GROMACS .gro file of N, CA and C in nm:
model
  456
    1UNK      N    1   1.014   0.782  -1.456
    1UNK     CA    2   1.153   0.823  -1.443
    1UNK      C    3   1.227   0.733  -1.345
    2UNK      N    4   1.131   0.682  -1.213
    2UNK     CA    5   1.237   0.587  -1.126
    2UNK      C    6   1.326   0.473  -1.171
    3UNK      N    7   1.210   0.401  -1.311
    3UNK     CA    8   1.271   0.282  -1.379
    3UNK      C    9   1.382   0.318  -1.426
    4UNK      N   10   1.334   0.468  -1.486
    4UNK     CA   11   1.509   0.450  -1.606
    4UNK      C   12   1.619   0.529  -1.526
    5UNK      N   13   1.617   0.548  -1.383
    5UNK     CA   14   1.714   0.582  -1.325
    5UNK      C   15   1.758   0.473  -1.244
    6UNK      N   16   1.695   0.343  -1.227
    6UNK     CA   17   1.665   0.206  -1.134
    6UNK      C   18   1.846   0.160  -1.280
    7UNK      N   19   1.712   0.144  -1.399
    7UNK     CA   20   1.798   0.054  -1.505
    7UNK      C   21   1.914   0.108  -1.554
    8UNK      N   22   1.977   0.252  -1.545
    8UNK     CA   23   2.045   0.306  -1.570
    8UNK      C   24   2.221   0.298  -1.430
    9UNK      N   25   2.106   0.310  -1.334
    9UNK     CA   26   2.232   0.265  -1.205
    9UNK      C   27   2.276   0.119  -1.206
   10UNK      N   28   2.166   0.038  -1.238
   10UNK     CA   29   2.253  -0.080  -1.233
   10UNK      C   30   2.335  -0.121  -1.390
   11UNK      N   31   2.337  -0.101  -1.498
   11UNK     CA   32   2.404  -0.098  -1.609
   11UNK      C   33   2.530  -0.038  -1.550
   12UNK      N   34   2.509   0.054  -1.471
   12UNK     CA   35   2.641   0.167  -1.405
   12UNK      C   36   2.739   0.062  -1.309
   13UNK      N   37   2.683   0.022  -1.182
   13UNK     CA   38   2.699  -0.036  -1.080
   13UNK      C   39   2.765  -0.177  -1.079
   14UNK      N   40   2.708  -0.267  -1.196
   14UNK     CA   41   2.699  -0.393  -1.233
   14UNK      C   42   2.838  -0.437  -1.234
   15UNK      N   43   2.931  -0.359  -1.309
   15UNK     CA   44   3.059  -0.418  -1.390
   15UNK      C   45   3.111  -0.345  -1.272
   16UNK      N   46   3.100  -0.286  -1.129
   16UNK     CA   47   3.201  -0.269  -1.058
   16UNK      C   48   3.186  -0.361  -0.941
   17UNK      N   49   3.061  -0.382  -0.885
   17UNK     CA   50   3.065  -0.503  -0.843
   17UNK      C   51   3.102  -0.617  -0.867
   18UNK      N   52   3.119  -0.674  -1.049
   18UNK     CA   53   3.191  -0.760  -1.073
   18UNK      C   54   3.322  -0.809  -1.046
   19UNK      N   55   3.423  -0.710  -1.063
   19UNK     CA   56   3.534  -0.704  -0.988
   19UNK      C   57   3.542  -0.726  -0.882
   20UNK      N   58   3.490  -0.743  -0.788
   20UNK     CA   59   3.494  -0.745  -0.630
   20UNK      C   60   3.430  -0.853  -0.574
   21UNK      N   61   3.372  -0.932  -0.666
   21UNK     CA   62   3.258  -1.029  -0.639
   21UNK      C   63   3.176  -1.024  -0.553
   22UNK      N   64   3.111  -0.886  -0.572
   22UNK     CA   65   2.985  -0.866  -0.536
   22UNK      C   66   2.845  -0.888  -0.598
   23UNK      N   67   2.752  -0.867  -0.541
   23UNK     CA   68   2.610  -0.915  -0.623
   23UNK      C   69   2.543  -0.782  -0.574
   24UNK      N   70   2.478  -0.767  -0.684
   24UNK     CA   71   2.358  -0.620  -0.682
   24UNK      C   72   2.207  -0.718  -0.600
   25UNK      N   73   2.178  -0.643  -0.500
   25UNK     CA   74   2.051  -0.738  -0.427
   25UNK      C   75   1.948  -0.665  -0.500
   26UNK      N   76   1.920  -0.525  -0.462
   26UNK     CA   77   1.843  -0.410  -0.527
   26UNK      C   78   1.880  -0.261  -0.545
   27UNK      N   79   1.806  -0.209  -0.591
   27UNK     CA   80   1.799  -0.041  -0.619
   27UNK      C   81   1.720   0.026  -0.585
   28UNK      N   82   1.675   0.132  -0.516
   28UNK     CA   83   1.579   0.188  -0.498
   28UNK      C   84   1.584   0.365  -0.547
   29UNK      N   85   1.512   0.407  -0.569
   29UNK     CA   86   1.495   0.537  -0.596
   29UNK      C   87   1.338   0.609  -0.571
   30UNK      N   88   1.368   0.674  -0.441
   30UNK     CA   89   1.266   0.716  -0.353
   30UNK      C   90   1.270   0.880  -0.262
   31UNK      N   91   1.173   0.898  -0.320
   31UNK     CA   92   1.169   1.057  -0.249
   31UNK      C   93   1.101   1.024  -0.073
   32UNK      N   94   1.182   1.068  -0.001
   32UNK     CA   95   1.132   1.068   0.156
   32UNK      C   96   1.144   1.258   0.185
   33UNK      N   97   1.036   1.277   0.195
   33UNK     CA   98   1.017   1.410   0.300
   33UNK      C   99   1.039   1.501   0.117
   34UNK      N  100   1.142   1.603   0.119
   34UNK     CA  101   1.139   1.651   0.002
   34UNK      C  102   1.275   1.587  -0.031
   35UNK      N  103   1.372   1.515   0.036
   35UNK     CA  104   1.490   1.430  -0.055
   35UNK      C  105   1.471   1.322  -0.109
   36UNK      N  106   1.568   1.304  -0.207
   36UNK     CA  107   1.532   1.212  -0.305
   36UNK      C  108   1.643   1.117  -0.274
   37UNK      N  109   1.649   0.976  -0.268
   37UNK     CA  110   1.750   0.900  -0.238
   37UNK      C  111   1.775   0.781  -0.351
   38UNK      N  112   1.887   0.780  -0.407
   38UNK     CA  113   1.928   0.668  -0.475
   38UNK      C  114   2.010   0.553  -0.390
   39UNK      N  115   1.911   0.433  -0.334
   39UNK     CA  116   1.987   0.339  -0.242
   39UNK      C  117   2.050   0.190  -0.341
   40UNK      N  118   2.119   0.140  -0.306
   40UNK     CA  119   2.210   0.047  -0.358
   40UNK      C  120   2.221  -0.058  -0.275
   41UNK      N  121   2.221  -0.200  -0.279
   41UNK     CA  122   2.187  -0.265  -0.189
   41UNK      C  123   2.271  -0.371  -0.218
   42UNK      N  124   2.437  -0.378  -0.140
   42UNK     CA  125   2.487  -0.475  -0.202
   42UNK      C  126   2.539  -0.595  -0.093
   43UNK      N  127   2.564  -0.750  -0.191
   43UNK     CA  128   2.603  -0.862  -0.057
   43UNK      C  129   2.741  -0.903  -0.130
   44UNK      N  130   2.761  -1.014  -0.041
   44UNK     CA  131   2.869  -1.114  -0.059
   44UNK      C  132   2.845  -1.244   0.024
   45UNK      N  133   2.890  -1.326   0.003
   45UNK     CA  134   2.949  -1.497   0.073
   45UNK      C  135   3.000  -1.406   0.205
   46UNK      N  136   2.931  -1.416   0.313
   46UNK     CA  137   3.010  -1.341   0.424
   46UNK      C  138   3.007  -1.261   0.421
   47UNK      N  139   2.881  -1.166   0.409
   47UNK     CA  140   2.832  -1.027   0.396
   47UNK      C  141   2.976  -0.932   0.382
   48UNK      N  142   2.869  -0.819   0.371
   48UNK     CA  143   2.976  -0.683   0.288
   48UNK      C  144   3.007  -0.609   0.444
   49UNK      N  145   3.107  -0.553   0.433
   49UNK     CA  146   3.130  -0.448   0.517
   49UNK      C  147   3.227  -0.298   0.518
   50UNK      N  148   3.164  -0.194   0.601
   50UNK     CA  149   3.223  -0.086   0.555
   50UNK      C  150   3.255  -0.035   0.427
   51UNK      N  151   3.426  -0.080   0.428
   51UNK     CA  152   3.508  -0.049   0.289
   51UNK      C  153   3.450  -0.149   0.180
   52UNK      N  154   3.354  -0.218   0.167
   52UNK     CA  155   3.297  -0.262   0.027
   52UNK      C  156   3.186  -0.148   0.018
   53UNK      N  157   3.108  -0.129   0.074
   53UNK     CA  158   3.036  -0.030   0.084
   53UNK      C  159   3.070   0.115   0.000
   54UNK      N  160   3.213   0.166   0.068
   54UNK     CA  161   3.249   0.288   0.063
   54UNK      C  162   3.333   0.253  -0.088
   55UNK      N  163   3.395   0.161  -0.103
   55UNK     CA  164   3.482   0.189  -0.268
   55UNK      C  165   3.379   0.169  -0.321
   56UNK      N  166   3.208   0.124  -0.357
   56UNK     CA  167   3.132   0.065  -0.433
   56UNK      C  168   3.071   0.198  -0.449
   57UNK      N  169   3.063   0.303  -0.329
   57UNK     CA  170   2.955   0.448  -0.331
   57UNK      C  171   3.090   0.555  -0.428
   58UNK      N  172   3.186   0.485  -0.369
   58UNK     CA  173   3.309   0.612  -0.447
   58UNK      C  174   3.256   0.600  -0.611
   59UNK      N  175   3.317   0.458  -0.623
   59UNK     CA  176   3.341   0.442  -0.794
   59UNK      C  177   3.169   0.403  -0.877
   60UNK      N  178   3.073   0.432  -0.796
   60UNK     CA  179   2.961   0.467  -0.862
   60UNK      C  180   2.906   0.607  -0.869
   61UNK      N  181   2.967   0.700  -0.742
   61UNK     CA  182   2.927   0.848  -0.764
   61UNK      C  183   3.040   0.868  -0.912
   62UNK      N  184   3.106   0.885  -0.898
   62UNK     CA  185   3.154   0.861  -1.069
   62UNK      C  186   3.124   0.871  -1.160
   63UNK      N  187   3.058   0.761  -1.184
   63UNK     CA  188   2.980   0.690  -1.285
   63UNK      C  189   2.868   0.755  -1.311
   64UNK      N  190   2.795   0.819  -1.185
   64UNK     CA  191   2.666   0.878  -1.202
   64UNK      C  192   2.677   0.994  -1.267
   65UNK      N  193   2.799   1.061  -1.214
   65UNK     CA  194   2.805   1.165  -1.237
   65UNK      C  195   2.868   1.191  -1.378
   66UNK      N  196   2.867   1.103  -1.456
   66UNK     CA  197   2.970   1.081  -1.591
   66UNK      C  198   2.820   1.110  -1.683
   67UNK      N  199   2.761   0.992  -1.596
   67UNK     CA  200   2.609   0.970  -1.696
   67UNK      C  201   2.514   1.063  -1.691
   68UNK      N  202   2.498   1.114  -1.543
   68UNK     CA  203   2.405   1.238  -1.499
   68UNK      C  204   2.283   1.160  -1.524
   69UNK      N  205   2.235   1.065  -1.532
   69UNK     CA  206   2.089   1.036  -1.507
   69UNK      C  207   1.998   1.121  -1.449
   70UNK      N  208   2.020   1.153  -1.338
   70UNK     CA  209   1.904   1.185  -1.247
   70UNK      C  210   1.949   1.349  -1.202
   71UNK      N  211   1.824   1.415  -1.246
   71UNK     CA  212   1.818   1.570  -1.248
   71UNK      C  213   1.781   1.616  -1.123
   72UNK      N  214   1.872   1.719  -1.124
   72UNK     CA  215   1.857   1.742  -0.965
   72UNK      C  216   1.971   1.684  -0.838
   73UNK      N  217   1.872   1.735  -0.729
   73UNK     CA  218   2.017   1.670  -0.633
   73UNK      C  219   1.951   1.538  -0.540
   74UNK      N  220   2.035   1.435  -0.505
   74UNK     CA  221   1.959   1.328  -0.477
   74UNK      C  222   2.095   1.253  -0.380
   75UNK      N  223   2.044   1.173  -0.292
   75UNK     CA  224   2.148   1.086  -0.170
   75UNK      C  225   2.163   1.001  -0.210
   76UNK      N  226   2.318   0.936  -0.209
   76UNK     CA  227   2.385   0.783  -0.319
   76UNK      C  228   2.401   0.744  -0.153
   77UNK      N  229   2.307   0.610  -0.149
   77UNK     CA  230   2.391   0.538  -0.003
   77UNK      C  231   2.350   0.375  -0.114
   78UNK      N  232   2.506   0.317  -0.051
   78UNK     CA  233   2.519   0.186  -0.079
   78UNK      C  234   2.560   0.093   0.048
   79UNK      N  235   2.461   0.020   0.080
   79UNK     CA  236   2.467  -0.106   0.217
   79UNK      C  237   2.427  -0.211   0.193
   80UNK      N  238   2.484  -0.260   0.279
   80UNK     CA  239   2.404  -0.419   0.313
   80UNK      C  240   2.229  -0.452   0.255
   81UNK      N  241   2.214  -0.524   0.261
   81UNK     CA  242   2.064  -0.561   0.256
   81UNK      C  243   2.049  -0.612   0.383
   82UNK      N  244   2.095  -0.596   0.487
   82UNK     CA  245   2.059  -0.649   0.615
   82UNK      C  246   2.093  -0.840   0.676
   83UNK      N  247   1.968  -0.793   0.773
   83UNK     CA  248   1.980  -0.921   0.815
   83UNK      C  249   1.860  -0.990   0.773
   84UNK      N  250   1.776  -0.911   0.688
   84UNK     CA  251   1.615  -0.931   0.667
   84UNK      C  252   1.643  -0.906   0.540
   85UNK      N  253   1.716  -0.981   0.465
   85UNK     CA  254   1.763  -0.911   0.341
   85UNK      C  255   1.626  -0.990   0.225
   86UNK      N  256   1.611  -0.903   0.139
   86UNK     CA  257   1.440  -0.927   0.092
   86UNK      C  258   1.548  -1.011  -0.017
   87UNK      N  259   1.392  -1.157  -0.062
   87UNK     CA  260   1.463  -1.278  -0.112
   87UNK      C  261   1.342  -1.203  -0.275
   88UNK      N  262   1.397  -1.204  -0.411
   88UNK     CA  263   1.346  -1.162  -0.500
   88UNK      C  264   1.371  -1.279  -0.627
   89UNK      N  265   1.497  -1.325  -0.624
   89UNK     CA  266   1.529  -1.363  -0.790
   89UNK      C  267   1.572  -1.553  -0.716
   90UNK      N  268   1.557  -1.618  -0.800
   90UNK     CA  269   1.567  -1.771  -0.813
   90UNK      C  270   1.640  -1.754  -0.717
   91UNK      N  271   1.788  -1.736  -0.767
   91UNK     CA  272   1.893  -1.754  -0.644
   91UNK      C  273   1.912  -1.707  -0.500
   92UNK      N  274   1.818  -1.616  -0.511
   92UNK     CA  275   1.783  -1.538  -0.362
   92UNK      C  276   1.701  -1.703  -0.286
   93UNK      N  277   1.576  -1.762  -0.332
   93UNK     CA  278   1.521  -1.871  -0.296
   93UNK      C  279   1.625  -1.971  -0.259
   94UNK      N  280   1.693  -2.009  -0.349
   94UNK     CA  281   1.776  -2.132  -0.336
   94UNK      C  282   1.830  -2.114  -0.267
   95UNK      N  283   1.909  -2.013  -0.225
   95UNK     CA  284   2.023  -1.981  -0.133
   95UNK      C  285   1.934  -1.993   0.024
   96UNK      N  286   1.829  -1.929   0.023
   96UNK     CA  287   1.782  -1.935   0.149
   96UNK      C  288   1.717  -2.101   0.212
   97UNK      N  289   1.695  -2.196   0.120
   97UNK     CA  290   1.634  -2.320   0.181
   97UNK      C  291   1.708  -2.336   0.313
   98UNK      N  292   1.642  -2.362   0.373
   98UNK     CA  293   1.713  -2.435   0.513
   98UNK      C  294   1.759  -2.303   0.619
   99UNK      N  295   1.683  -2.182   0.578
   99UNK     CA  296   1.678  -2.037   0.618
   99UNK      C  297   1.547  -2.016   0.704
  100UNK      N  298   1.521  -1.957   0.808
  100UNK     CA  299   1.358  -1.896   0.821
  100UNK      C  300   1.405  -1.785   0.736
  101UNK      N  301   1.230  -1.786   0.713
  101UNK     CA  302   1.237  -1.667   0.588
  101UNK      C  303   1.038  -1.654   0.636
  102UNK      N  304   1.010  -1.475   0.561
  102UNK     CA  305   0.892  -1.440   0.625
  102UNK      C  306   0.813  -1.405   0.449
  103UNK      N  307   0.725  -1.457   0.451
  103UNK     CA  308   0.666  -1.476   0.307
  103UNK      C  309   0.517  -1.410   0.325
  104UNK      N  310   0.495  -1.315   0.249
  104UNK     CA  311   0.329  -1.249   0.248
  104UNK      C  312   0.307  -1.269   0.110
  105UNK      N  313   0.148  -1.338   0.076
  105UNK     CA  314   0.117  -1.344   0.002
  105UNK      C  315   0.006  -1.259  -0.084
  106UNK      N  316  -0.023  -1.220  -0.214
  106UNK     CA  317  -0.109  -1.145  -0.227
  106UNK      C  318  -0.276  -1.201  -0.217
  107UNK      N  319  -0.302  -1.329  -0.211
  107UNK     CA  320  -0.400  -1.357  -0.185
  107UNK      C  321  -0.367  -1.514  -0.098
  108UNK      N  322  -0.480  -1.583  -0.024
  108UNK     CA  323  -0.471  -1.663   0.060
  108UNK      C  324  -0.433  -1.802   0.022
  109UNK      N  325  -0.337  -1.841   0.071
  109UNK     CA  326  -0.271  -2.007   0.028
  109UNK      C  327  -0.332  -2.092   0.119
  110UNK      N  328  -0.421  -2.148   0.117
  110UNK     CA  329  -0.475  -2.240   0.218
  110UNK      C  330  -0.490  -2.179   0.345
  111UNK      N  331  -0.576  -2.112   0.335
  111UNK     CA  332  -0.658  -1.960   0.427
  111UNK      C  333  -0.538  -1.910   0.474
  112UNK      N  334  -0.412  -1.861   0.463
  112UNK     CA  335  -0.331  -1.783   0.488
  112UNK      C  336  -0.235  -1.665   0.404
  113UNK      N  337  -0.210  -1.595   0.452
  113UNK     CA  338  -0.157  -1.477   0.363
  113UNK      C  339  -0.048  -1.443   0.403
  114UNK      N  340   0.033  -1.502   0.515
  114UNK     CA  341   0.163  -1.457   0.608
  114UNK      C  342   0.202  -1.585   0.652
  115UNK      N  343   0.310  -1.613   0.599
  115UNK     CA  344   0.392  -1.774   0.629
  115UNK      C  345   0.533  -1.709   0.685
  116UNK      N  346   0.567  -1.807   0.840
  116UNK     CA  347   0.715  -1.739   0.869
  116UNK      C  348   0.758  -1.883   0.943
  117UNK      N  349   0.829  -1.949   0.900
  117UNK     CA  350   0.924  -2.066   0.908
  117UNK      C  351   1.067  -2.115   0.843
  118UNK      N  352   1.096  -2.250   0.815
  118UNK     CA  353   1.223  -2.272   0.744
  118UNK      C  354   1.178  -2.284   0.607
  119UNK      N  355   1.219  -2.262   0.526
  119UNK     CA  356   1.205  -2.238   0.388
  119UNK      C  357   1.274  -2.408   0.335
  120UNK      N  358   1.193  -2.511   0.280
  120UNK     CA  359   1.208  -2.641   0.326
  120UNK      C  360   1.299  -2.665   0.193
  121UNK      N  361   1.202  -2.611   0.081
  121UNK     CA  362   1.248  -2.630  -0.089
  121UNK      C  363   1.186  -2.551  -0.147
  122UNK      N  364   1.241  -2.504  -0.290
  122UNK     CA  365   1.216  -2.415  -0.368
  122UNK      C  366   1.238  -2.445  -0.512
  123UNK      N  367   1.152  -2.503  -0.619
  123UNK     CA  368   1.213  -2.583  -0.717
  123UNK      C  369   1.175  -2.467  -0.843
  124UNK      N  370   1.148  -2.324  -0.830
  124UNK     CA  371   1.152  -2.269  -0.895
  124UNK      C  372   0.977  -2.186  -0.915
  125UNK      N  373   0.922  -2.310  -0.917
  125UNK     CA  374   0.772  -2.278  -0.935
  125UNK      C  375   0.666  -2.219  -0.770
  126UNK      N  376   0.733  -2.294  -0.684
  126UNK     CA  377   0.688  -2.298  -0.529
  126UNK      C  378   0.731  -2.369  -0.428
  127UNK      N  379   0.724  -2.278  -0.321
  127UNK     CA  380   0.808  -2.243  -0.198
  127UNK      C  381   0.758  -2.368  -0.088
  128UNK      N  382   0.844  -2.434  -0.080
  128UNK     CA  383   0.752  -2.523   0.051
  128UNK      C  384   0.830  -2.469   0.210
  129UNK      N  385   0.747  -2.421   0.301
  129UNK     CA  386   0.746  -2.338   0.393
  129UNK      C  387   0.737  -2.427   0.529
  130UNK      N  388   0.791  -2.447   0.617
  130UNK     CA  389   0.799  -2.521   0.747
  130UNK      C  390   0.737  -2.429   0.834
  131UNK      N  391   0.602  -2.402   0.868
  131UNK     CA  392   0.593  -2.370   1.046
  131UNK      C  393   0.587  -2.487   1.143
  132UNK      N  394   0.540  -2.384   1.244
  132UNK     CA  395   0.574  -2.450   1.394
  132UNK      C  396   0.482  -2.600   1.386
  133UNK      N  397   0.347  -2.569   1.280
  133UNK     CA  398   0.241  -2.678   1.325
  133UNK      C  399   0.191  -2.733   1.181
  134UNK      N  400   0.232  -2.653   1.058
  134UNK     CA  401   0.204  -2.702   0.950
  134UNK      C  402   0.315  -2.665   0.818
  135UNK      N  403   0.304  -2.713   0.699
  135UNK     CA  404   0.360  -2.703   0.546
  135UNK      C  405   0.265  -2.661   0.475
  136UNK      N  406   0.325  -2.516   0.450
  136UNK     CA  407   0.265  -2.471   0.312
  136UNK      C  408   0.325  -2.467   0.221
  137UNK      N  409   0.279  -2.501   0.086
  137UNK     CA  410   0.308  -2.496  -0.063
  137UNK      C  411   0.254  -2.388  -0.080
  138UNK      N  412   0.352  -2.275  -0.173
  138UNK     CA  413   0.322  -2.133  -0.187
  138UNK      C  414   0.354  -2.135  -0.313
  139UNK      N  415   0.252  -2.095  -0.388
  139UNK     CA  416   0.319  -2.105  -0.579
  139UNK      C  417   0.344  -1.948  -0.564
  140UNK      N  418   0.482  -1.936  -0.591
  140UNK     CA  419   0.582  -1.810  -0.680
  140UNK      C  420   0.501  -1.716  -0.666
  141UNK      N  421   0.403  -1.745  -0.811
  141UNK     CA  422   0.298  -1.584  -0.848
  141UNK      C  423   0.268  -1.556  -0.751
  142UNK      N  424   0.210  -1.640  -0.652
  142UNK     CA  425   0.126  -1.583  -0.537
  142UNK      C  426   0.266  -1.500  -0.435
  143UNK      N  427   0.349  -1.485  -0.447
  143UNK     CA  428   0.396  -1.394  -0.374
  143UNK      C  429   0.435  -1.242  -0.320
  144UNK      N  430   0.365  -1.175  -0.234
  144UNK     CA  431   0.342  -1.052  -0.256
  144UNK      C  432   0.506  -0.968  -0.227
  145UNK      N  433   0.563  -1.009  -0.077
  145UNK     CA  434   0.696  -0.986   0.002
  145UNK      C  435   0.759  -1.138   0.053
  146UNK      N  436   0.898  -1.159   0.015
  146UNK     CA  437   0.995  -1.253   0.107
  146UNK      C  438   1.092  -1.230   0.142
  147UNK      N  439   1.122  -1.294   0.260
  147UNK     CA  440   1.242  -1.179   0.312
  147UNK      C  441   1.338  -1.304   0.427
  148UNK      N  442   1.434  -1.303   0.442
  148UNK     CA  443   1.468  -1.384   0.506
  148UNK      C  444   1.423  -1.308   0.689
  149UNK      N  445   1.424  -1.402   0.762
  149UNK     CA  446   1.375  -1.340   0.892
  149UNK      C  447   1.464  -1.408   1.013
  150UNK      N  448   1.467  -1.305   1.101
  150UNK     CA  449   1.565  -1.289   1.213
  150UNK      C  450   1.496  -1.384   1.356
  151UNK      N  451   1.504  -1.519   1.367
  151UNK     CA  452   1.404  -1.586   1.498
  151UNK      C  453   1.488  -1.509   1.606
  152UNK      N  454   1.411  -1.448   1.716
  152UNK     CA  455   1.475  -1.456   1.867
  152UNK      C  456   1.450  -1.563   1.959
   0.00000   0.00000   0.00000
């Protein structure tokens, strides 16, 4: 049921973010404690704030409620993806080169499983990764989590 309430919000969501030139980052649909939360995760060129937020939660409770997907009662929050905003689709990569970004892999890339540096190039297939003392080449599949990351 999460998928077809995942694929159903963004079919919903999609064409109102268009207008606004926004981009859908992700969706989530997750029960915490006994509530159920439908989260929305949206950016821009110069991140989102507040009132993109709030007209994007207005004119999608709407929508939800037109379609009724999801049975029962459940929490619509739509935000930012942060400052750790998780990197998923081609353009999430590209955009970040020349980014630190924090990369876990599902199995070991040249005995490692956790790469966190500048994200050097990304030609679609694999990630070439800058740390402090070495370059890793990370092929795609092998990626478990990426996320852009915050240096102090």
């Amino acid at each position: 049921m999460s998928k077809n309430v995942i694929a159903i919000t963004e079919q919903l969501v999609v064409p109102i973010l268009q207008q606004d030139h926004l981009e859908l980052v992700e969706i989530e649909y997750v029960k915490e404690g006994s509530n159920w939360f439908l989260r929305v995760y949206i950016d821009k060129e110069g991140g989102v704030d507040i009132e993109d937020c709030g007209r994007v939660s207005e004119q999608l409770s709407k929508k939800l409620d037109e379609a009724d997907p999801i049975p029962g009662a459940y929490f619509l929050e739509v935000s930012s993806p942060g400052a750790e905003r998780p990197l998923k689709k081609d353009a999430d990569f590209t955009r970040a080169v020349g980014k630190h970004v924090h990369i876990t892999t599902y199995e070991p890339v040249g005995g490692a499983k956790v790469f966190e540096g500048e994200l050097v190039s990304y030609d679609g297939k694999q990630l070439e990764v800058k740390e402090i003392k070495t370059t890793a080449l990370i092929p795609v599949e092998k990626i478990a989590t990426a996320r852009l990351a915050v240096v102090f």
